Amino acid sequence: MSHRIIPVDPFDLVIFGGTGDLSRRKLIPGLYHRDADGQLPEEARIIGCARTDLDREGFRALARQAVMDHVAADHRDPQVVERFLARFEYVTNDVADDAGWDALRVMLEAASGPRIRVFYLSVGPSLFGPIVEGLHRHGLSQGARLVVEKPIGHDGPSAAALNDTIGAAFDESRVYRIDHYLGKETVQNLVALRFANALFEPLWNARHVDHVQITVAESLGVEQRGPYYDRAGAMRDMVQNHLLQLLCLTAMEPPHHFEANAVRDEKLKVLRALKPLSGHEALAASARGQYHGYADEAQNPDSRTESFVALKAEIGTWRWAGTPFYLRTGKKLRARLSEIVVTFRRTPHQIFPDLDAPLAPNALIIRLQPDEGITLSITTKDPGPGGFRMRETPLDMSFGARAGTAWRMPDAYERLVLDVVRGNQTLFMRRDEVEAAWAWVDPIIAAWEASGATPEAYDPGSDGPYGALDMLSREGRRWRVLTP
Ligand code: BG6
């Protein structure tokens, strides 16, 4: 496995919410790995910014703990840890209080030389607007880059309003809306598979593809995020962003160049070509579920929020008309499994006599997690005498196994944060994409609400509600089994 490290220019990364969960679990460990690989320049600083009253030493202690907790022992080098922690600074900033903003300005102006300035909003969505306005008001947004986590709004209008607020302070070319699914190694491999190989593209259309399934199944429940999740549900939390982004990369036309706006233009065309679903059509093309015990975890006994959703999406283009894309995501399911499965059409004519069952169609399985890899399922002859007996044989490529045991699969955030510093927006969502995704999702949620129906209950550890199975069997198809 060749590994190319391209050092980035000096930067100041300010993490609003630097003491929070995402910062400790993903951002700090990810940056540590980049430092260990020699990618961070000497001058780079990581500046925590949060309401918590802390000093530099306190923040360094927190960062040290994050490294201990989330970086494997065999990747922790004491010398690198010390070098890494020396980059950390901290500013206490209560967004409503001018003193915190002044302290942040002083900190930034104390930089040893010119550098890229990145503000990362790792905070609850209610603080996005006030922080962006604060940065603007205090003259800190000029020339800087902004990273925003989801959720971008609760629906189309609120997303547009937030995008307006952001746009007043940061030019779109400096806004990085993170969808961490785009930073996953296999998702980028999907792009490589499609556009760096001549093999698949001629088959990548409705003539040859029967249907596509995109599954993001989780075995955990809502855990500590109950109250947030209960206001969102699986549709807003997962489909509006992660699943639709996966659908876009699977369905888009080849961009003329692997460059940010060219890629995002193509994804946007897919989102705009999604057949709108509302009213009865939306109800028929979807299934919702809620696992037993959810309402307690969400602390809302009357909750009607879905912890599972399945959808049939259709893309009205020459390439895809007639090939459904089935989306499915949920919590507390049988297994943690994320995959994109492209099922090809059956052979036009069956020449082998006496088979017990029809030949299985070929399928290309792109596994995001666990065990990242790509499998092509083909039919071969069972070896030995006894006539032509067929079996499905996987042509299996597991990235982890291929790379060797010493290799570590980088976390999505690790790559994405450095992309921001490099100024590469390819794996980030543009404003119009986010709004186009809401435009498809909003009427479906409205149809559910208008129906007054509650999501169907399902057992924790199961495959989800019966309605989802039924949705596919009505079309003569089956979901792939949720086995890890
Ligand atoms: C987040 C959702 O965006 O993605 C969570 O808000 C979900 O609800 C998570 O658990 C899943 O991410 P991953 O990388 O663990 O598949």
Tab-separated table of N, CA, C and O and ligand atoms in Angstrom, residues 150 180-181 184 216 218 225 228-229 237-238 241-242 331 336 338 369, ligand 1:
chain	number	residue	atom	x	y	z
A	150	LYS	N	-23.851	18.828	10.109
A	150	LYS	CA	-25.285	18.703	10.024
A	150	LYS	C	-25.887	18.756	11.435
A	150	LYS	O	-25.142	18.513	12.389
A	180	HIS	N	-20.064	13.372	6.863
A	180	HIS	CA	-18.882	12.539	7.078
A	180	HIS	C	-18.911	11.241	6.268
A	180	HIS	O	-17.885	10.607	6.077
A	181	TYR	N	-20.090	10.877	5.735
A	181	TYR	CA	-20.121	9.690	4.887
A	181	TYR	C	-19.252	9.868	3.638
A	181	TYR	O	-18.712	8.906	3.111
A	184	LYS	N	-15.691	8.672	4.051
A	184	LYS	CA	-15.392	7.252	4.283
A	184	LYS	C	-14.629	6.700	3.076
A	184	LYS	O	-14.959	6.994	1.929
A	216	VAL	N	-28.055	1.695	5.511
A	216	VAL	CA	-27.182	2.099	6.625
A	216	VAL	C	-27.895	1.617	7.891
A	216	VAL	O	-28.833	2.260	8.376
A	218	GLU	N	-27.813	0.360	11.852
A	218	GLU	CA	-27.023	0.495	13.077
A	218	GLU	C	-27.585	-0.458	14.120
A	218	GLU	O	-28.790	-0.709	14.156
A	225	ARG	N	-28.547	10.611	22.878
A	225	ARG	CA	-29.015	11.696	22.023
A	225	ARG	C	-30.526	11.720	21.873
A	225	ARG	O	-31.061	12.375	20.980
A	228	TYR	N	-32.525	15.065	21.178
A	228	TYR	CA	-32.223	15.641	19.848
A	228	TYR	C	-32.858	14.777	18.769
A	228	TYR	O	-33.549	15.258	17.871
A	229	TYR	N	-32.610	13.460	18.877
A	229	TYR	CA	-33.037	12.560	17.816
A	229	TYR	C	-34.563	12.591	17.662
A	229	TYR	O	-35.087	12.507	16.556
A	237	ASP	N	-32.187	12.761	10.133
A	237	ASP	CA	-30.863	12.461	10.690
A	237	ASP	C	-29.969	11.727	9.681
A	237	ASP	O	-28.761	11.924	9.670
A	238	MET	N	-30.555	10.893	8.861
A	238	MET	CA	-29.739	10.028	7.994
A	238	MET	C	-30.061	10.144	6.498
A	238	MET	O	-29.153	10.158	5.668
A	241	ASN	N	-29.275	13.507	4.338
A	241	ASN	CA	-27.866	13.765	4.100
A	241	ASN	C	-27.143	12.492	3.626
A	241	ASN	O	-26.918	12.315	2.434
A	242	HIS	N	-26.812	11.604	4.574
A	242	HIS	CA	-25.932	10.485	4.230
A	242	HIS	C	-26.484	9.603	3.090
A	242	HIS	O	-25.789	9.314	2.130
A	331	LYS	N	-32.070	2.325	13.483
A	331	LYS	CA	-31.283	2.048	14.688
A	331	LYS	C	-31.804	0.779	15.355
A	331	LYS	O	-32.928	0.353	15.112
A	336	ARG	N	-24.733	-3.844	12.583
A	336	ARG	CA	-24.232	-2.569	12.062
A	336	ARG	C	-23.657	-2.865	10.691
A	336	ARG	O	-22.667	-3.582	10.547
A	338	SER	N	-23.340	-1.038	6.637
A	338	SER	CA	-23.668	-0.028	5.628
A	338	SER	C	-23.152	-0.517	4.292
A	338	SER	O	-21.973	-0.848	4.165
A	369	GLN	N	-19.087	-0.278	5.846
A	369	GLN	CA	-18.669	-0.708	7.173
A	369	GLN	C	-19.551	-1.845	7.641
A	369	GLN	O	-20.704	-1.915	7.205
B	1	BG6	C1	-24.705	10.662	12.266
B	1	BG6	C2	-26.085	10.495	12.818
B	1	BG6	O1	-24.683	11.645	11.276
B	1	BG6	O2	-24.260	9.431	11.715
B	1	BG6	C3	-26.123	9.391	13.860
B	1	BG6	O3	-26.521	11.729	13.381
B	1	BG6	C4	-25.541	8.109	13.294
B	1	BG6	O4	-27.450	9.170	14.315
B	1	BG6	C5	-24.188	8.375	12.652
B	1	BG6	O5	-25.415	7.184	14.351
B	1	BG6	C6	-23.673	7.149	11.947
B	1	BG6	O6	-22.352	7.367	11.535
B	1	BG6	P1	-21.340	6.160	11.320
B	1	BG6	O7	-20.128	6.809	10.737
B	1	BG6	O8	-21.118	5.561	12.684
B	1	BG6	O9	-22.019	5.211	10.397
